[in-house]
PDB file of C-alpha atoms in Angstrom:
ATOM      1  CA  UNK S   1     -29.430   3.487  -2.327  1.00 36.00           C
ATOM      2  CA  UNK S   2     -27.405   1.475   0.378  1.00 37.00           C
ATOM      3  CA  UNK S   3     -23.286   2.596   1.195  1.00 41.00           C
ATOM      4  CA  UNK S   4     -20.914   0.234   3.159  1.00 42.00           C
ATOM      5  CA  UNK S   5     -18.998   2.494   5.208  1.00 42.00           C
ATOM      6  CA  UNK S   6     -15.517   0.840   6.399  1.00 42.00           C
ATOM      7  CA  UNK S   7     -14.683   2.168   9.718  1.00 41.00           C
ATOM      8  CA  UNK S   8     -11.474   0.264  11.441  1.00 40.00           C
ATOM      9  CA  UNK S   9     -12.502  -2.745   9.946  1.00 38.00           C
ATOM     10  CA  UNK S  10     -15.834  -2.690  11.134  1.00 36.00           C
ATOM     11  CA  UNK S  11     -19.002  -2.616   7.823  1.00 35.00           C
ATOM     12  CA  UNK S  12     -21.395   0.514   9.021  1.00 36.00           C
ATOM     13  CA  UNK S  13     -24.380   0.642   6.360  1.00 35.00           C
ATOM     14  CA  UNK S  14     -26.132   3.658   5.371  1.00 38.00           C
ATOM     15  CA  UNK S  15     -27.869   5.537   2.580  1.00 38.00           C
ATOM     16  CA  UNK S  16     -27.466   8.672   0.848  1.00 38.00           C
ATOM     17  CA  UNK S  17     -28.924  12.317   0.874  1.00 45.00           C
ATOM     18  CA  UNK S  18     -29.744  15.755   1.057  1.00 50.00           C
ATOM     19  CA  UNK S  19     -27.017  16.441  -1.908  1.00 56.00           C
ATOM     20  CA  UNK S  20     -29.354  17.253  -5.034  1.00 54.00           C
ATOM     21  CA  UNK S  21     -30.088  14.680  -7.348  1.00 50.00           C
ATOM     22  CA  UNK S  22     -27.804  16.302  -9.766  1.00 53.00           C
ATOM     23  CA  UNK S  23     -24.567  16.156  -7.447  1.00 54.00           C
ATOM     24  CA  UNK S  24     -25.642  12.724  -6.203  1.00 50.00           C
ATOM     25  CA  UNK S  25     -23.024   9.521  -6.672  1.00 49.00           C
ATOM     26  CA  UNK S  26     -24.061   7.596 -10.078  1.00 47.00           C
ATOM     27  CA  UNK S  27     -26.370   4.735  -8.898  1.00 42.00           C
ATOM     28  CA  UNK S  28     -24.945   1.490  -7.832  1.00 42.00           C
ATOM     29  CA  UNK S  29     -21.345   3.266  -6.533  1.00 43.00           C
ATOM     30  CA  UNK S  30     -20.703   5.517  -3.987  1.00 46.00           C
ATOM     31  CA  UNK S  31     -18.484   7.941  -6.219  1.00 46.00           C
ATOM     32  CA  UNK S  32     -18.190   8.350  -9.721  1.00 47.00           C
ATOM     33  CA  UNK S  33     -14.374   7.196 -10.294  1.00 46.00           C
ATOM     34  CA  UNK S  34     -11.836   7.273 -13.115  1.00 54.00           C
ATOM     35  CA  UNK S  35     -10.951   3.190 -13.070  1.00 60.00           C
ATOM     36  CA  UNK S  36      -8.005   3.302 -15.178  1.00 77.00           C
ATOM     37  CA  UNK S  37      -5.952   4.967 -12.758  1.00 92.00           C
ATOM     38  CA  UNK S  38      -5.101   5.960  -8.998  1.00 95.00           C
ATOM     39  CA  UNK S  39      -4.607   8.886  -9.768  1.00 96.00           C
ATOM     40  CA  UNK S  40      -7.565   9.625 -11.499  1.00 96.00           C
ATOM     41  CA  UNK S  41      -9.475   7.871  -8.340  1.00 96.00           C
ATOM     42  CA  UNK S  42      -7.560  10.620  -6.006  1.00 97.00           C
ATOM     43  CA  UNK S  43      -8.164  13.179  -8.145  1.00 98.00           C
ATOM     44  CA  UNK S  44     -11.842  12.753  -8.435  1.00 97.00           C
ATOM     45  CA  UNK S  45     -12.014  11.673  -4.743  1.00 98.00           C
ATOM     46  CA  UNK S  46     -10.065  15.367  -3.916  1.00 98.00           C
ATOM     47  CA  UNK S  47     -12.383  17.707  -6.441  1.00 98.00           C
ATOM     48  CA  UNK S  48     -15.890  16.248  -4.698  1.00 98.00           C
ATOM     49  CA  UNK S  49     -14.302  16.668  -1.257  1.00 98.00           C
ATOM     50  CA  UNK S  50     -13.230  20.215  -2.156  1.00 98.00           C
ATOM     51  CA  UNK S  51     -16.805  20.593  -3.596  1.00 98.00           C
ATOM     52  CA  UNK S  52     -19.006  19.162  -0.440  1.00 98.00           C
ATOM     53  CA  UNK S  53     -16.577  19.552   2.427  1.00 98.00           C
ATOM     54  CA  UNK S  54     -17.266  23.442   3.230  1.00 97.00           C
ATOM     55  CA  UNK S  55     -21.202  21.901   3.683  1.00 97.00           C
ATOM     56  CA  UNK S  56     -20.636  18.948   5.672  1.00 97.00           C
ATOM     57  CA  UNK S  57     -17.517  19.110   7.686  1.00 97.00           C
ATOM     58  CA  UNK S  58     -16.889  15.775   7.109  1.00 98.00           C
ATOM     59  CA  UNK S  59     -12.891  15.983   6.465  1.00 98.00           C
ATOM     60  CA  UNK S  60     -10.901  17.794   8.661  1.00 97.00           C
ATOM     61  CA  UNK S  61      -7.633  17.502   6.702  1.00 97.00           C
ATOM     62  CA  UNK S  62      -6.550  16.982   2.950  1.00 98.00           C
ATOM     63  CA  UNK S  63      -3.178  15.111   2.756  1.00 98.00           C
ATOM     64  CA  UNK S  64      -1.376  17.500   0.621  1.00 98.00           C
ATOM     65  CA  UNK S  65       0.863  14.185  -1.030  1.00 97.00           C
ATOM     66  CA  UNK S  66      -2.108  12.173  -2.011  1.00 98.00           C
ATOM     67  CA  UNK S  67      -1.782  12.657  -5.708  1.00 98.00           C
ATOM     68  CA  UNK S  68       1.715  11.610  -5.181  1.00 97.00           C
ATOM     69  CA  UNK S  69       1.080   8.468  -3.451  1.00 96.00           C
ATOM     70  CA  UNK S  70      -2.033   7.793  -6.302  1.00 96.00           C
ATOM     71  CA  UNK S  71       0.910   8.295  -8.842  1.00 96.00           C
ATOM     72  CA  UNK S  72       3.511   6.114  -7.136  1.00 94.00           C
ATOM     73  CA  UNK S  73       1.127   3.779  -7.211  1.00 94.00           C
ATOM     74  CA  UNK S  74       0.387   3.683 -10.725  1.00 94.00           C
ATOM     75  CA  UNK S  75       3.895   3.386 -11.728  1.00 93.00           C
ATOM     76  CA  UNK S  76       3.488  -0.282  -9.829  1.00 87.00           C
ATOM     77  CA  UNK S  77       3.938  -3.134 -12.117  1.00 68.00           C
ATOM     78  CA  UNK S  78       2.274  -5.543  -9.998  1.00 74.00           C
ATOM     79  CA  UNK S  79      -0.880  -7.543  -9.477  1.00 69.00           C
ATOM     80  CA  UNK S  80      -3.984  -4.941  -8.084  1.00 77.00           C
ATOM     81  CA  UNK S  81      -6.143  -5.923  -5.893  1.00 78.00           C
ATOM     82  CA  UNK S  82      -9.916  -4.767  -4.980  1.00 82.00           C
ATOM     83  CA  UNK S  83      -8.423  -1.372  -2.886  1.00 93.00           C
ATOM     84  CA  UNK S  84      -5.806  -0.301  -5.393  1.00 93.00           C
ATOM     85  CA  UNK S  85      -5.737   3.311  -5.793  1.00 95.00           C
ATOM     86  CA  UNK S  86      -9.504   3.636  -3.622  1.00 97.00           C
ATOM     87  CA  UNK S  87      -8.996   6.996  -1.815  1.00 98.00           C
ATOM     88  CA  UNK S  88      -9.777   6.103   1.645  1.00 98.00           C
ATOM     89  CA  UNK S  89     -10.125   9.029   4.541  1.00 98.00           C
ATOM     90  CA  UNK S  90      -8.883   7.845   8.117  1.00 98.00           C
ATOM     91  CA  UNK S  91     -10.710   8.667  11.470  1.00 98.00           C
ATOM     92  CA  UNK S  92      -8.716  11.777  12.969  1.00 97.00           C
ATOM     93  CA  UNK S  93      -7.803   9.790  15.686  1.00 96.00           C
ATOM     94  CA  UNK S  94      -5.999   7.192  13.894  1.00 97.00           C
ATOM     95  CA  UNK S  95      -2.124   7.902  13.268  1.00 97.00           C
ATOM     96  CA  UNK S  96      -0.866   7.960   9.755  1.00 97.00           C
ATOM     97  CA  UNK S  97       2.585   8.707   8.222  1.00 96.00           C
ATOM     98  CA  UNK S  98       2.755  11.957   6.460  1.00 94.00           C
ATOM     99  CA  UNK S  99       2.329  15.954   6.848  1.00 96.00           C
ATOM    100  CA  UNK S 100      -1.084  15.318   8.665  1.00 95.00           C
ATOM    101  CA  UNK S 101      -1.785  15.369  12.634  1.00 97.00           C
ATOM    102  CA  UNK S 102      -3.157  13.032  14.255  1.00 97.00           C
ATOM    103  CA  UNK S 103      -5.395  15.314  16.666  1.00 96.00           C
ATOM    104  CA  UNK S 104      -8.651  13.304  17.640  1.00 95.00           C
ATOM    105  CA  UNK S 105     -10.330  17.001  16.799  1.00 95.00           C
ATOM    106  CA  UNK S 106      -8.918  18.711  19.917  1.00 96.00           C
ATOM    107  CA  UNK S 107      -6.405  21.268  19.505  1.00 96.00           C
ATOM    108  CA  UNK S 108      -4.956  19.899  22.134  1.00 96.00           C
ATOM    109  CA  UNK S 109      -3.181  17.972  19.842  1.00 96.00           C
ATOM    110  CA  UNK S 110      -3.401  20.013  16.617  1.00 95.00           C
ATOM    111  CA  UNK S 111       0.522  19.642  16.679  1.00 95.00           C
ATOM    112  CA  UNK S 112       0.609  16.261  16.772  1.00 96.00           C
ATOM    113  CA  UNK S 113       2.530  14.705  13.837  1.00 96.00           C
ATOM    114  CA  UNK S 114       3.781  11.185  14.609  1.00 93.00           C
ATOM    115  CA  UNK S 115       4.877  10.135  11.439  1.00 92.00           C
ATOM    116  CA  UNK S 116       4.186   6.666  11.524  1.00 97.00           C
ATOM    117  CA  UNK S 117       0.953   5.007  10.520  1.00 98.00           C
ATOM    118  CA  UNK S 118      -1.023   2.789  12.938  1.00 98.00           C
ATOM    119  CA  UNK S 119      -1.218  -1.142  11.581  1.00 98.00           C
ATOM    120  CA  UNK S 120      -4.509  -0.617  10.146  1.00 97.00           C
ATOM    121  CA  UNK S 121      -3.554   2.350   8.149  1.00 97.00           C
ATOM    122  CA  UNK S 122      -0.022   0.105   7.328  1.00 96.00           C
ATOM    123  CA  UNK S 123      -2.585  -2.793   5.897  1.00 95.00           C
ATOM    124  CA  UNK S 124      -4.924  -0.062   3.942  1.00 96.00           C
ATOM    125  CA  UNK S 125      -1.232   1.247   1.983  1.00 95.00           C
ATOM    126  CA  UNK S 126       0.062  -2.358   1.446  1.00 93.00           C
ATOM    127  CA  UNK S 127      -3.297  -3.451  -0.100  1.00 93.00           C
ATOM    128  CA  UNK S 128      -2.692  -0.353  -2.779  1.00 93.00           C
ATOM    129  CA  UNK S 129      -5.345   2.579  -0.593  1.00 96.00           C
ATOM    130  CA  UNK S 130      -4.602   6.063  -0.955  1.00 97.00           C
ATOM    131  CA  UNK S 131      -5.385   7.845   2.054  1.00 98.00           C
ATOM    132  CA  UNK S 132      -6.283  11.459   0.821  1.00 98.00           C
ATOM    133  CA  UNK S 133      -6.803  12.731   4.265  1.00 98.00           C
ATOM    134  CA  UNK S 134      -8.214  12.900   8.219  1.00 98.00           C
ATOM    135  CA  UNK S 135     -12.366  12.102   8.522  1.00 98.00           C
ATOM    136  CA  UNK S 136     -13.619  14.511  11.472  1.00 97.00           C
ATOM    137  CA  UNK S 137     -15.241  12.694  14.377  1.00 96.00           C
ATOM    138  CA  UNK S 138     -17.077  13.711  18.030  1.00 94.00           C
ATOM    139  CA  UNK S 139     -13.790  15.095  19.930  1.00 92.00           C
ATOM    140  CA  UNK S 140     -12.147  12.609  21.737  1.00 91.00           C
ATOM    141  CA  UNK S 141     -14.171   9.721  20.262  1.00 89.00           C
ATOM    142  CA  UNK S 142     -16.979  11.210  22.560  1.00 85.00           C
ATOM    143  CA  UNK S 143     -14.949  10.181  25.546  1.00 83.00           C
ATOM    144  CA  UNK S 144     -14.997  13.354  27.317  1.00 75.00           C
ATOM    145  CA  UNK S 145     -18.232  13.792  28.528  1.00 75.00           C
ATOM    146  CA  UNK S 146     -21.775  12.092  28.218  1.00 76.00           C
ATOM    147  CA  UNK S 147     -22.951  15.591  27.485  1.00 79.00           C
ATOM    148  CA  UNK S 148     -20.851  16.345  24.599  1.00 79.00           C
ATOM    149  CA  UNK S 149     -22.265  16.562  20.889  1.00 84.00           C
ATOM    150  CA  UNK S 150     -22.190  13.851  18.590  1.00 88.00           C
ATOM    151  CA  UNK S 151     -20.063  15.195  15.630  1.00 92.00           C
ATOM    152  CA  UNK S 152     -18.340  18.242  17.089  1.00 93.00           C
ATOM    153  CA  UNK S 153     -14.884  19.324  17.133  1.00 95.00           C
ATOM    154  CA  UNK S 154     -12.459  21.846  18.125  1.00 95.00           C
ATOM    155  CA  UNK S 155     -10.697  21.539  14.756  1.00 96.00           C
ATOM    156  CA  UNK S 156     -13.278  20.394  12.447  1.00 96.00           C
ATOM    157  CA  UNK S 157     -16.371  21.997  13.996  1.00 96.00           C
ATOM    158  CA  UNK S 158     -19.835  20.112  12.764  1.00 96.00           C
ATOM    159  CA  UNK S 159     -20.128  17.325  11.065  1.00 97.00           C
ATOM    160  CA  UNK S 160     -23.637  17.803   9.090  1.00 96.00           C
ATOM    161  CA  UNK S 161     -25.944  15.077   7.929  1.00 95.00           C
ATOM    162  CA  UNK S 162     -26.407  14.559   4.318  1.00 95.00           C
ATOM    163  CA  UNK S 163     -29.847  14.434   4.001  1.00 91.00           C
ATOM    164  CA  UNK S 164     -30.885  16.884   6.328  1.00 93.00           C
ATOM    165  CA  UNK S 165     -27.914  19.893   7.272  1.00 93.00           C
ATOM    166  CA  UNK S 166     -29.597  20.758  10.205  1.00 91.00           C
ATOM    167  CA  UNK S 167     -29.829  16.883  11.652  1.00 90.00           C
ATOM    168  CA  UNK S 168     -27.317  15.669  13.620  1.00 87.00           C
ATOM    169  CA  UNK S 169     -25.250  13.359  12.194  1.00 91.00           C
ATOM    170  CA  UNK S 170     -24.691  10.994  15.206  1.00 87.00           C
ATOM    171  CA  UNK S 171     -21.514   9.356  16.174  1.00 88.00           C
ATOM    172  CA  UNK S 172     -18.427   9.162  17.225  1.00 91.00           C
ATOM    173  CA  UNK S 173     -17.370   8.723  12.879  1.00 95.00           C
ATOM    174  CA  UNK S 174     -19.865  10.643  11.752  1.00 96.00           C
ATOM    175  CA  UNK S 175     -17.049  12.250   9.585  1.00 97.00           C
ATOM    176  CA  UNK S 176     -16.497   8.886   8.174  1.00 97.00           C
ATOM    177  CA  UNK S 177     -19.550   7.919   7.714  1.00 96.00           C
ATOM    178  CA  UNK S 178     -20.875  11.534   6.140  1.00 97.00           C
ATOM    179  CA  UNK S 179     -18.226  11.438   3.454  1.00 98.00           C
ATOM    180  CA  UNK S 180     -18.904   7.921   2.792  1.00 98.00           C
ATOM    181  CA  UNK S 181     -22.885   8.585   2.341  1.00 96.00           C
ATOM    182  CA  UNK S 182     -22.056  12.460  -0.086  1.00 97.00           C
ATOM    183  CA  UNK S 183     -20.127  10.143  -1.835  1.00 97.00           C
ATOM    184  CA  UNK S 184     -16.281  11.998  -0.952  1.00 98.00           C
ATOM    185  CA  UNK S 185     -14.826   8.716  -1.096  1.00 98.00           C
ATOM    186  CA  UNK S 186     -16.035   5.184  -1.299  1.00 97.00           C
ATOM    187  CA  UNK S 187     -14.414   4.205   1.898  1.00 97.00           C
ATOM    188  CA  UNK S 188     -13.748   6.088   5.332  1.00 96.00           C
TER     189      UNK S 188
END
């Protein structure tokens, strides 16, 4: 089964894993979601991250007002296009508005709260995405050392592979691109 991961506007492909059959994504989607609404999207998005997330590591932060944002958006009377109401998890080192740090998994910056969302997160909210939270990555992008391990960091510790826990998962968005594959969210 083949996922498009969306990472910054670049298309990653991969497939999916070691969940068991019975908690995999319904063929031919990447998560089973309630179409009628946003907020069933975000809702369904939130209970499978809640459900995998202790596994994987994959998220390092749950935006506490996505179900508000899903519901705002619902109350829109206006035409929808192809990412209304898709819960969509952002790269911890991208800023976005809202309660969440931005802290590219260091705790250097676990205090850092800009409140303002970077263009690409701007575009994702004006094309009707819910962001329902921060995907953990390799700390500092892997910038900090040609040693360091794909997938760690200080705030969201390891990022397992899907199909295999005790694989790395490789990558700088290997948060992103686990909770794209276990089927968290349908976009990361």
């Amino acid at each position: 089964m083949l996922r498009i991961v969306l990472l910054a506007g670049v298309v990653t492909l991969g497939a999916c894993a070691v969940i068991p059959e019975s908690e995999a994504p319904a063929s031919g989607s990447s998560v089973v979601l309630d179409a009628a609404s946003a907020e069933g999207r975000t809702r369904t998005a939130l209970q499978r991250i809640e459900e995998l997330n202790p596994r994987l590591n994959a998220v390092i932060a749950v935006d506490p007002t996505a179900l508000d944002q899903a519901r705002a958006l619902d109350r829109i009377r206006r035409a929808r296009g192809p990412l209304f109401g898709m819960p969509i998890l952002i790269k911890d080192n991208i800023e976005t508005a809202g309660p969440l740090p931005t802290t590219a998994g260091s705790l250097a910056l676990a205090g850092n709260v800009t409140n303002r969302d970077a263009p690409l997160v701007a575009r994702l909210r004006a094309a009707g995405a819910v962001i329902v939270g921060k995907a953990n990555l390799s700390e500092w992008a892997n910038i900090r050392s040609s040693d360091s391990i794909s997938g760690w960091s200080a705030i969201g510790g390891q990022v397992r592979n899907p199909y295999a826990l005790d694989r790395n998962p490789c990558g700088s968005s290997s948060g992103s691109a686990v909770a794209v594959a276990a089927g968290m969210v349908p976009a990361a």
